[in-house]
Coordinates of C-alpha atoms in Angstrom, one line a residue:
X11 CA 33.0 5.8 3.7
X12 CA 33.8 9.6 2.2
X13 CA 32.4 8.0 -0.8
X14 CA 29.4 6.5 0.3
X15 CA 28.4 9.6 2.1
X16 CA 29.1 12.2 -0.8
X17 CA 27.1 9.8 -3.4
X18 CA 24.5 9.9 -0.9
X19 CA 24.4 13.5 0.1
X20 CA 24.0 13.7 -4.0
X21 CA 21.3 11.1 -4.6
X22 CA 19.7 13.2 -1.0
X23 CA 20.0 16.4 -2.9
X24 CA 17.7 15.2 -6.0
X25 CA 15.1 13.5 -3.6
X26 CA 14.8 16.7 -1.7
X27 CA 14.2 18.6 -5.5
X28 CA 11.1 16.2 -6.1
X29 CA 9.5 15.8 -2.6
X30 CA 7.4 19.2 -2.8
X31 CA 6.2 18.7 -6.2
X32 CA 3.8 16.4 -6.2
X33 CA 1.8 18.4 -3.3
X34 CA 1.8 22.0 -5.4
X35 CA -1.6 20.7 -6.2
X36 CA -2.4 24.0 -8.1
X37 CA 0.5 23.0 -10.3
X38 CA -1.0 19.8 -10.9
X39 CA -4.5 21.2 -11.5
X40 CA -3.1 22.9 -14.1
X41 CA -1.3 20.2 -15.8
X42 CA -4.1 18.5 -15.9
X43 CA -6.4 20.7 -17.8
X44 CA -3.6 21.3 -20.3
X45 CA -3.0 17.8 -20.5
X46 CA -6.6 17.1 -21.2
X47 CA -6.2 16.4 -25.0
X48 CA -3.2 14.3 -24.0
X49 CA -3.4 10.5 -24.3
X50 CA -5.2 8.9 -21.1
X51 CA -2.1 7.4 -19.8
X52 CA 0.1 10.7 -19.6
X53 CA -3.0 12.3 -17.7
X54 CA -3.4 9.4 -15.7
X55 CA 0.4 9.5 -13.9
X56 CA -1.4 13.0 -12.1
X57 CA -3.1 10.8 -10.1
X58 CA -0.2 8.9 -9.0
X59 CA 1.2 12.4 -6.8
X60 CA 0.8 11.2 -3.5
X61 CA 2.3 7.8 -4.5
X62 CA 5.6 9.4 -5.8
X63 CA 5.2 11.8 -3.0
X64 CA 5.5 8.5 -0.2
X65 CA 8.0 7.1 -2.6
X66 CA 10.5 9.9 -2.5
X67 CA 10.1 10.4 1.2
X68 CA 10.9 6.7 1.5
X69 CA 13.7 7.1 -0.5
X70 CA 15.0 9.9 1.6
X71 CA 14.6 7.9 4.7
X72 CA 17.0 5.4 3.3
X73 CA 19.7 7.7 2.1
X74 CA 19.5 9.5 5.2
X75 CA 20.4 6.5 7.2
X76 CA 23.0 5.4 4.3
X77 CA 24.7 9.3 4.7
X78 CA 24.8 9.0 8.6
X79 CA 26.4 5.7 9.1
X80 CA 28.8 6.8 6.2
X81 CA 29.7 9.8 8.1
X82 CA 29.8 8.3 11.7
X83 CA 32.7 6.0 10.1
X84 CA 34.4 8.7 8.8
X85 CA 34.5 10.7 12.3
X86 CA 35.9 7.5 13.7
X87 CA 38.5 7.4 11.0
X88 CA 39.3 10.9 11.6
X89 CA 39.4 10.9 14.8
X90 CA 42.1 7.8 15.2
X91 CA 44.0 9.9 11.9
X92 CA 44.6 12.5 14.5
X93 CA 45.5 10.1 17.3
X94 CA 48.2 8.9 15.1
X95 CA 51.7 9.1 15.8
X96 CA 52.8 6.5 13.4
X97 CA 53.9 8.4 11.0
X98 CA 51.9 7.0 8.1
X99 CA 49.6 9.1 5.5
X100 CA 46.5 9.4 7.3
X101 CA 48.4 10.7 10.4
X102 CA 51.2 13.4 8.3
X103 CA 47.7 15.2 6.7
X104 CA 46.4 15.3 10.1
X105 CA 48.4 17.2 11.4
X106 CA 48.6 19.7 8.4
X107 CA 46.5 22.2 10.7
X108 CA 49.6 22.9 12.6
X109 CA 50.9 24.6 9.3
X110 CA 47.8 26.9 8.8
X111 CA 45.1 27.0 6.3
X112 CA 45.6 23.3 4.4
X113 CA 44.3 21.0 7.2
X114 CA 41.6 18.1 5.6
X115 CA 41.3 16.5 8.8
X116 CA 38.2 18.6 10.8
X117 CA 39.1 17.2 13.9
X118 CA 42.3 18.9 15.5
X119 CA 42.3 17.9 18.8
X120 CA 43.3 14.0 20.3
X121 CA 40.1 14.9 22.9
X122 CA 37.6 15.8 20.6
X123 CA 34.5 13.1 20.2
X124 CA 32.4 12.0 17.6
X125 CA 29.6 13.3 19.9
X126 CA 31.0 16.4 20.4
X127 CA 31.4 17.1 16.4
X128 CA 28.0 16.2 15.6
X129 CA 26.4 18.5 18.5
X130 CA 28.8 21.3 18.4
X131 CA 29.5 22.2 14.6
X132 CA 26.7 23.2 11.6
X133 CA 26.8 20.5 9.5
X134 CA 26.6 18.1 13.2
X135 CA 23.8 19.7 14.5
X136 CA 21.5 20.9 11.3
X137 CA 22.2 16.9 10.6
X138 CA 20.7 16.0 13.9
X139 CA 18.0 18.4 13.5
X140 CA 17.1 17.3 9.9
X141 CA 17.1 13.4 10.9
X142 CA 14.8 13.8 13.6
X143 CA 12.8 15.8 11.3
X144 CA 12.5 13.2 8.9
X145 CA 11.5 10.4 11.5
X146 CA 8.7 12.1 13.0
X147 CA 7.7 13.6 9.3
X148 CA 7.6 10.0 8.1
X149 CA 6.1 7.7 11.6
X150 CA 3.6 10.4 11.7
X151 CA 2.5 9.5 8.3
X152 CA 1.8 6.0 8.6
X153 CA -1.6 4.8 7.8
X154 CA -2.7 3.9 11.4
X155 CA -1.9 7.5 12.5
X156 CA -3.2 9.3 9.5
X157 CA -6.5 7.8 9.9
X158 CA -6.9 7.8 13.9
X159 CA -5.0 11.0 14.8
X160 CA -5.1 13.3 11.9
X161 CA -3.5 16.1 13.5
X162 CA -1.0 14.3 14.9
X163 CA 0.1 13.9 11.2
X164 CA -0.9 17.6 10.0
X165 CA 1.0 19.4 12.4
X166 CA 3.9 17.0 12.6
X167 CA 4.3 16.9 8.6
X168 CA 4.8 20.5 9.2
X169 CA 8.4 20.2 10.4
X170 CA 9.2 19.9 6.6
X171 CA 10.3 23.7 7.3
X172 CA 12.6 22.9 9.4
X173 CA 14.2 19.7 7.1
X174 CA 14.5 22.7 4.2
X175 CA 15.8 25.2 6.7
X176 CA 18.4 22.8 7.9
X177 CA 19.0 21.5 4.3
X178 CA 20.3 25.0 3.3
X179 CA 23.0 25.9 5.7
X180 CA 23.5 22.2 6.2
X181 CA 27.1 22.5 4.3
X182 CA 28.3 25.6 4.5
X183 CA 30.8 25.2 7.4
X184 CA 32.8 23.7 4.9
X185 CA 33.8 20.4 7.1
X186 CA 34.5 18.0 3.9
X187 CA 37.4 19.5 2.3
X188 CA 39.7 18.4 -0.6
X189 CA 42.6 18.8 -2.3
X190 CA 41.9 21.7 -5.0
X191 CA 42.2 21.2 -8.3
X192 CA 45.4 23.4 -9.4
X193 CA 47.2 21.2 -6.3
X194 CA 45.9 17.9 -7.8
X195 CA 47.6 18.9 -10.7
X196 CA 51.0 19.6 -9.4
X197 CA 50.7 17.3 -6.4
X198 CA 49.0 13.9 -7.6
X199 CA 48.4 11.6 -4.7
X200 CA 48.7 8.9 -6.3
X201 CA 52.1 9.9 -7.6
X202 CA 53.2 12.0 -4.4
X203 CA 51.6 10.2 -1.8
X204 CA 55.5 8.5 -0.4
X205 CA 57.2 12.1 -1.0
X206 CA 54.3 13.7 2.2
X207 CA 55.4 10.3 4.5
X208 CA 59.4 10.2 3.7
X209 CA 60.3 14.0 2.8
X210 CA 63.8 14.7 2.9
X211 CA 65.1 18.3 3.6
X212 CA 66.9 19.4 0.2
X213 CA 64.1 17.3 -2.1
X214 CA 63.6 19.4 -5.4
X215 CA 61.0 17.2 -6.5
X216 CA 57.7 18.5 -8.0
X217 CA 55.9 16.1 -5.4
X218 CA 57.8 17.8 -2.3
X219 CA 55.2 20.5 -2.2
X220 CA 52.9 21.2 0.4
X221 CA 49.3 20.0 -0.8
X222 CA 46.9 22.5 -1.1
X223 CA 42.9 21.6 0.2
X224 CA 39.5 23.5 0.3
X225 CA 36.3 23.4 1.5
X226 CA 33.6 21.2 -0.8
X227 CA 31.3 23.9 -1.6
X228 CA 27.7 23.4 -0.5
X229 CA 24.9 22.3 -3.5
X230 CA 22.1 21.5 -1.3
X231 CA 20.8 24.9 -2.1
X232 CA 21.0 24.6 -6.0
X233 CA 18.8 21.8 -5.8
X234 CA 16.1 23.1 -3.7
X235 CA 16.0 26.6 -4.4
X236 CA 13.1 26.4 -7.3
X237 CA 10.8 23.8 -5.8
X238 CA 10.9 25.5 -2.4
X239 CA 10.2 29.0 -4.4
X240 CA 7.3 27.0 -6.6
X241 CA 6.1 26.0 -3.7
X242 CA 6.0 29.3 -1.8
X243 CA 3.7 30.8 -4.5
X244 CA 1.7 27.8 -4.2
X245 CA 0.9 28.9 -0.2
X246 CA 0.8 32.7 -1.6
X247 CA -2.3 31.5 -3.6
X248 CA -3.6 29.3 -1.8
X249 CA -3.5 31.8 1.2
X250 CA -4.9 34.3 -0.9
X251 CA -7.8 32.4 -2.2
X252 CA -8.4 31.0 0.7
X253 CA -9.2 34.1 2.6
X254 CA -12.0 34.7 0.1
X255 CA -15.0 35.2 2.1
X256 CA -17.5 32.0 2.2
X257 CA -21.0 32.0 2.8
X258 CA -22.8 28.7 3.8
X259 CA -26.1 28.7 2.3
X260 CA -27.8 25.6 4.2
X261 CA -26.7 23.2 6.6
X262 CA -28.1 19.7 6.6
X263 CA -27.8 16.8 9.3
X264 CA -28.3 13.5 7.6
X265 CA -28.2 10.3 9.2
X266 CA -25.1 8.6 10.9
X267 CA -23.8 11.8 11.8
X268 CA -23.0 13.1 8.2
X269 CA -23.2 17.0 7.9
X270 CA -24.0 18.3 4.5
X271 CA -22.6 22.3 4.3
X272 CA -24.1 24.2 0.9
X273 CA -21.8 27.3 0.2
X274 CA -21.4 30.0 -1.8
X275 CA -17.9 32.0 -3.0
X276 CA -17.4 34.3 -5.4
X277 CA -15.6 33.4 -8.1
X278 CA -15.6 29.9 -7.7
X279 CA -15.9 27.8 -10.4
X280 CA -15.6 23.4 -10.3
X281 CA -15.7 20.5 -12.2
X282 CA -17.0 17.3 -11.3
X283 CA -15.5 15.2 -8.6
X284 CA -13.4 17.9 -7.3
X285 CA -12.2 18.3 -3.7
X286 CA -11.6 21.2 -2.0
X287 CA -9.4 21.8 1.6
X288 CA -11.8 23.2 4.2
X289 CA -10.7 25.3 7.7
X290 CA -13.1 26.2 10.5
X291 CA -11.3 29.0 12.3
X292 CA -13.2 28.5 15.7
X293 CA -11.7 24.8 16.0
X294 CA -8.6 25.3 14.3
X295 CA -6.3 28.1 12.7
X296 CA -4.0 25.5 11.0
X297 CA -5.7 23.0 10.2
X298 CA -6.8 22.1 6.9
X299 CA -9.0 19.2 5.5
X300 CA -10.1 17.8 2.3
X301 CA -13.4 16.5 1.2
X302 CA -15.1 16.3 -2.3
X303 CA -17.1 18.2 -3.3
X304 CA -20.9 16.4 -4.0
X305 CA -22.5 19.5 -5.9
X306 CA -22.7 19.6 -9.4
X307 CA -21.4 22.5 -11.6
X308 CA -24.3 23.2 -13.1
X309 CA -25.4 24.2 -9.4
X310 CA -25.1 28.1 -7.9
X311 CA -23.6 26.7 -4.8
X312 CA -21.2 24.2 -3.9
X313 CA -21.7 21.4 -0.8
X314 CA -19.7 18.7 0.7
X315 CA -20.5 15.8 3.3
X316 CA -18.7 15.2 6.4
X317 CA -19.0 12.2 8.3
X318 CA -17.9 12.5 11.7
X319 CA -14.4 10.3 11.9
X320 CA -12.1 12.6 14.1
X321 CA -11.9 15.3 16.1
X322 CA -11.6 17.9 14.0
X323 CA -14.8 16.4 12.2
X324 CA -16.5 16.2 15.5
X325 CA -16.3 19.5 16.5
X326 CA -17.4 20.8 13.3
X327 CA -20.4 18.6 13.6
X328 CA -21.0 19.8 16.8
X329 CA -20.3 23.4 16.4
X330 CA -22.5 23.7 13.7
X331 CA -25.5 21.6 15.6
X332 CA -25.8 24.3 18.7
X333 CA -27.3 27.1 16.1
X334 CA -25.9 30.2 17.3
X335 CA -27.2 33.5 15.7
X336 CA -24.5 33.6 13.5
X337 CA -22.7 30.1 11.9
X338 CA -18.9 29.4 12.0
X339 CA -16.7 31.0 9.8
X340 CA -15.7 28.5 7.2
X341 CA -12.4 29.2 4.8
X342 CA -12.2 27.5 1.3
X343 CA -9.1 26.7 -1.0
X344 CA -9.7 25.0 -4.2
X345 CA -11.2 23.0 -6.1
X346 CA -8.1 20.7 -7.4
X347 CA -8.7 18.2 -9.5
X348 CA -9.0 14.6 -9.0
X349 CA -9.3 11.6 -11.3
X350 CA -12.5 11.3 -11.5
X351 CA -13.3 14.3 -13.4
X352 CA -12.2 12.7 -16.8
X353 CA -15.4 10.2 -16.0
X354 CA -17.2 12.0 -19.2
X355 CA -14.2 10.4 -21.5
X356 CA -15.3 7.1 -21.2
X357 CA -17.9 5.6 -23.4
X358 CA -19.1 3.5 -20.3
X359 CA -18.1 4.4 -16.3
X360 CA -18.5 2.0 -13.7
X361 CA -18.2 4.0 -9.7
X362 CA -17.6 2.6 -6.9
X363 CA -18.1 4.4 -3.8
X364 CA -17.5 2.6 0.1
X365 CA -19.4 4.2 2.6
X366 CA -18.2 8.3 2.2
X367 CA -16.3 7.6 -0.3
X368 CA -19.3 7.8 -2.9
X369 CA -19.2 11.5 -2.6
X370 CA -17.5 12.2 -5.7
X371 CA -20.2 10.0 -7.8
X372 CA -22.7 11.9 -6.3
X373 CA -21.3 15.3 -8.3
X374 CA -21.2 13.2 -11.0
X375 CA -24.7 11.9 -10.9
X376 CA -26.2 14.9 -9.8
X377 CA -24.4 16.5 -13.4
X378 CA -25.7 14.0 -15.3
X379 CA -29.7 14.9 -14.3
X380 CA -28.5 18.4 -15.3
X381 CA -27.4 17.2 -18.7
X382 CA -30.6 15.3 -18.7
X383 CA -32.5 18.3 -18.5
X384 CA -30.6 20.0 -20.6
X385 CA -30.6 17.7 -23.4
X386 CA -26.9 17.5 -23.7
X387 CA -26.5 16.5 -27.3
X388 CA -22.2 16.3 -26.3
X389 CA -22.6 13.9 -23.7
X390 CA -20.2 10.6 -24.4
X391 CA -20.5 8.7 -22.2
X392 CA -23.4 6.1 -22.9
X393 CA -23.7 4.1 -19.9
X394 CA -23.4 4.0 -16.3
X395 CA -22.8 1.5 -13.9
X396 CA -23.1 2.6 -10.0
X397 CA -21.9 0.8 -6.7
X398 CA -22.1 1.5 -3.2
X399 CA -21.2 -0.6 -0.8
X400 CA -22.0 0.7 3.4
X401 CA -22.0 -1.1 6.6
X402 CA -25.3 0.4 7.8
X403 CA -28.7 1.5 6.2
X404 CA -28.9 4.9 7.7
X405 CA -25.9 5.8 5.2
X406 CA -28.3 5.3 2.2
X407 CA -30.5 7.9 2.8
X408 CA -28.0 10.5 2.2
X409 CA -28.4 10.5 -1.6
X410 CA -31.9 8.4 -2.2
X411 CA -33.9 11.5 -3.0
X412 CA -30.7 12.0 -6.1
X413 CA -30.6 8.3 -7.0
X414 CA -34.7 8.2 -7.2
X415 CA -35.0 11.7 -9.2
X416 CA -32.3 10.1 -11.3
X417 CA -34.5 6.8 -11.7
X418 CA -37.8 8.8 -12.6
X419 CA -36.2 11.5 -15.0
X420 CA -35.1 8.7 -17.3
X421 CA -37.8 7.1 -17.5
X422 CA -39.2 10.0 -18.9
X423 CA -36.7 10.7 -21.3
X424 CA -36.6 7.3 -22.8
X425 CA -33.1 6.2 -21.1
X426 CA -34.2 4.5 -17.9
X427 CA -31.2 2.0 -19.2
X428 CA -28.4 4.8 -19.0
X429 CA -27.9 4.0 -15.5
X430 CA -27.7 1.0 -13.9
X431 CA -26.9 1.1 -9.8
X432 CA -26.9 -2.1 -7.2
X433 CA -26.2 -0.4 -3.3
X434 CA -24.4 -3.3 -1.6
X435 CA -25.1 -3.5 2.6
X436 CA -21.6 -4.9 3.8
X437 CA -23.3 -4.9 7.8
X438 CA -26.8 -6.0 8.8
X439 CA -28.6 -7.9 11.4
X440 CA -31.0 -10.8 11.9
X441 CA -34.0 -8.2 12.6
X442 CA -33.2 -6.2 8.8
X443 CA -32.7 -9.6 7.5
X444 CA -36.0 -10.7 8.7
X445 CA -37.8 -7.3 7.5
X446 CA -36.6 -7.5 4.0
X447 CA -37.7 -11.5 3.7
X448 CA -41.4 -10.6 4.4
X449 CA -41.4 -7.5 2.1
X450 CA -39.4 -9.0 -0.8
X451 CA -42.1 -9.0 -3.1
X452 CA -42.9 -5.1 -2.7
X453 CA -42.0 -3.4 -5.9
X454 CA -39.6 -0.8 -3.8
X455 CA -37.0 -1.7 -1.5
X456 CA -37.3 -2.2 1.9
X457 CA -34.2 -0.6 2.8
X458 CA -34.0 2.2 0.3
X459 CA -37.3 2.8 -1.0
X460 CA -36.1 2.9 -4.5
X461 CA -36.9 0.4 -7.6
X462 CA -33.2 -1.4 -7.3
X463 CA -33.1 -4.2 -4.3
X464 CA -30.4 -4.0 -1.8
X465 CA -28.0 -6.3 -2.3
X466 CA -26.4 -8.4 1.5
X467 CA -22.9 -8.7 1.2
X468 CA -20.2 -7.9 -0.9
X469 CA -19.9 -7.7 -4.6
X470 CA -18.5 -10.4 -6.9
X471 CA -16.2 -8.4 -8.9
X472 CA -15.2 -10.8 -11.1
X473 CA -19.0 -11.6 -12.0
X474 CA -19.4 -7.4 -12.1
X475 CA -16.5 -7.5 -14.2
X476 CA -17.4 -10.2 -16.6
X477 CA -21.1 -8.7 -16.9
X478 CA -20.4 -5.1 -18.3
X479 CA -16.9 -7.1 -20.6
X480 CA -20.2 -8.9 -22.3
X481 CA -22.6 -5.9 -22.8
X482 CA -19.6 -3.8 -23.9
X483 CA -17.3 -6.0 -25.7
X484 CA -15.7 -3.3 -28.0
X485 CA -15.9 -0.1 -25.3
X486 CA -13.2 1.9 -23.0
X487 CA -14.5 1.4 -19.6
X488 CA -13.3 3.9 -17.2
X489 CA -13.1 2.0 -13.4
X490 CA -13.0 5.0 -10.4
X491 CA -13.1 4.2 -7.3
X492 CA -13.0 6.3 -4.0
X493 CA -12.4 3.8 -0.9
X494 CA -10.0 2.0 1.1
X495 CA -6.8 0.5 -0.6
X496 CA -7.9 -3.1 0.1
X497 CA -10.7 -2.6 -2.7
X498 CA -8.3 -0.8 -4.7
X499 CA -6.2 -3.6 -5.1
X500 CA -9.0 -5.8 -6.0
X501 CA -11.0 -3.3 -8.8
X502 CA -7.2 -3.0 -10.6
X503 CA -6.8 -6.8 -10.4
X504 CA -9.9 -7.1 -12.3
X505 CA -9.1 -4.6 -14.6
X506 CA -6.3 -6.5 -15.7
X507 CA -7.8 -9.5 -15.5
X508 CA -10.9 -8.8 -17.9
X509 CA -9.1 -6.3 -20.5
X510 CA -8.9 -7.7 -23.8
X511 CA -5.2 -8.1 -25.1
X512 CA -6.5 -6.9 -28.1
X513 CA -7.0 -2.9 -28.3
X514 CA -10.3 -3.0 -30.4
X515 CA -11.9 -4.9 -27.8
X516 CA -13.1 -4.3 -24.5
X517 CA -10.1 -2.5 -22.4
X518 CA -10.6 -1.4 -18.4
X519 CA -9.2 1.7 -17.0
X520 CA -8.6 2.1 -13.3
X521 CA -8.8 5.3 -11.4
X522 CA -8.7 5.9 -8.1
X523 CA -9.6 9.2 -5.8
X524 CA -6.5 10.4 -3.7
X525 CA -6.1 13.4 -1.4

């Protein structure tokens, strides 16, 4: 059982290195723009963080559990080693105490418990503390609870201080000893094992010597000591730049309760699809939430939508809606980057926003009016193909005014074919149905107002798929998403379904937005 809880302690130790890095999202930022002229692939596995992030806490979970049990069998053990009066191995190095310094056997007393070790010494009690950690840290970030009670998960994710805390001094009482090195030598247990049970008083032999044991020195430290030091220059920046003063230019209320904030920070410099972490002092002091960014960075401001889905979100809504003489203070850190900012590598895009979620194409397609305007001659992507799907209509009003200037400006230019959107209602009733039936023929939607009829229901992918595999049959087609994992799982099936198994033909990409 001393086994299986030292190789887990190890494979523990290791897990523990890689938990923090994949949330030093400065650090990942910044691998990502120097791995921008790296193959698509290597930059791709950056948007995989959060994934390994789950992954490695699961894994920590299960070795946790695995180095418990391990170590509850080997207090029993020791415990009936000390009980022993038989004579045999197990009960001769127990009592070794009674001759000083060379005990191996912690437990020195026939009354002491298993209980009583593990509430009573270091490595019992920072195990305790660093278990219960872990479960809270881990049932607290289930999906249900992320998504319904938000805070619940922020503030309960923070106990991670306390798992490191307790990691550090988690071995240094020393409890699992062995027999030293210079004693193995002299005093092999395999070889001298009989000589410790049956020692006779005038025995010369080199095996009659008293074995000599030590404490295991602690590693846990080694391991953690330069992602938890990363990491605390991550919150030194982070802190810093987030105490930058912010200064919310315009506040918009669009429909179904999504507030639009426009901001302006010195300094501050995005890319497309970018999300930043936002804090409202007067609600919270601690907590922090992300949300793309829907400006574009041609803009001199940046802006985000929020869509009341919490409490935290609620507030803000609301706190911002009473018009005092002065607005909230809001705090800013970011931008970090996000998959969908390599959308300009591909040849031909295809979104796909759900309700929200199309946030991040709006940056994009408010950018690509700017470059419009501008005349970008360095612009490589060549086609674009938009989808957002919503449950209600009042949701499509927050970008028609973008997706109609976007409509008119090229047809002007001569590229009215560049982008191609269908908006997808996923919830309606018999009184829109009826509407739209008596106004089908009108040459602007009923629901929208713009040239491109409203689709009722849910896409076909595979037709979606199939469609853009014919009009591109020799182009890189870069898939991003930003939605729920169910249509995740469905966009990457397709991907894999209509790429080519040739490379020189048509070949799908999926990327997906993750916080």
């Amino acid at each position: 059982a001393l086994a299986w809880a030292r190789a887990s302690a190890k494979c523990l130790n290791f897990n523990s290195m890689l938990i923090l890095l994949p949330v030093c999202r400065n650090l990942l930022s910044f691998l990502r723009g120097t791995c921008s002229c790296c193959r698509r692939t290597l930059r791709k596995q950056l948007d995989h963080n959060l994934t390994f992030h789950k992954l490695v806490a699961y894994m920590l979970a299960l070795l946790t559990a695995v180095h418990t049990i391990a170590h509850l069998f080997n207090l029993e053990r020791y415990n009936h080693s000390q009980q022993a009066a038989d004579g045999s191995l197990p009960a001769v190095l127990s009592k070794m105490h009674l001759q000083g310094n060379k005990w191996l056997n912690p437990i020195h007393s026939n009354q002491t418990t298993v209980e009583y070790v593990a509430f009573t010494t270091i490595p019992g009690l920072t195990g305790v503390i660093i278990t219960l950690a872990l479960i809270l840290m881990v049932t607290s970030s289930t999906e249900f609870i992320r998504r319904n009670y938000f805070e619940v998960f922020w503030y309960t994710h923070h106990l991670f201080l306390i798992y490191f805390a307790g990691l550090f001094i988690h071995g240094i009482a020393g409890l699992v000893r062995g027999q030293t090195e210079e004693s193995m030598e002299e005093v092999h247990p395999r070889r001298c094992a009989p000589y410790l049970t049956q020692k006779e008083e005038d025995c010369r032999h080199n095996c009659c010597k008293e074995p000599e044991f030590g404490s295991i020195p602690a590693e846990s430290w080694k391991w953690v000591l330069a992602p938890v030091i990363l990491y605390i220059f991550e919150r030194i920046l982070r802190v810093w730049r987030a105490r930058q003063k912010v200064v919310v230019t315009k506040v918009v209320m669009h429909p179904a309760r999504v507030l639009e904030l426009q901001m302006h920070k010195k300094g501050f410099h995005m890319e497309v699809g970018q999300y930043i972490f936002v804090n409202c002092p007067a609600i919270s002091l601690l907590e922090w939430h992300p949300f793309t960014l829907t400006s574009a960075p041609e803009e001199d401001f940046f802006s985000i939508h929020i869509r009341a889905a919490g409490d935290w979100t609620e507030h803000l809504i609301d706190t911002f809606q009473q018009q005092k003489p002065e607005m909230p203070r809001i705090e800013v850190d970011g931008p970090f980057g996000t998959a969908s900012e390599d959308v300009f590598q591909y040849e031909v895009a295809m979104l796909v926003g759900a309700g929200i979620g199309v946030t991040p194409f709006a940056s994009i397609l408010k950018s690509i009016w700017y470059k419009f305007q501008q005349a970008d001659q360095t612009l490589k992507t060549k086609k674009i193909y938009f989808y957002w799907l919503c449950r209600d209509t009042g949701a499509f009003a927050w970008f028609n005014d973008l997706l109609a200037s976007l409509e008119q400006k090229m047809a002007e230019s001569g590229k009215a074919d560049f982008l191609t959107y269908r908006l997808f209602l996923t919830g309606w009733d018999t009184s829109i149905a009826n509407n739209v039936a008596l106004r089908f023929d009108n040459a602007t939607d009923t629901v929208t107002g713009l040239r491109h009829k409203t689709i009722f229901g849910r896409p076909m992918w595979n037709s979606e798929f199939a469609a853009v595999a014919a009009a591109h049959p020799r182009s890189v087609v870069g898939v991003f998403l930003c939605g729920p994992e169910a249509l995740a799982k469905s966009l990457q099936k397709s991907c894999h379904q209509h790429s080519s198994l040739d490379p020189r033909k048509v070949q799908f990409y999926f990327n997906k937005e993750n916080f």
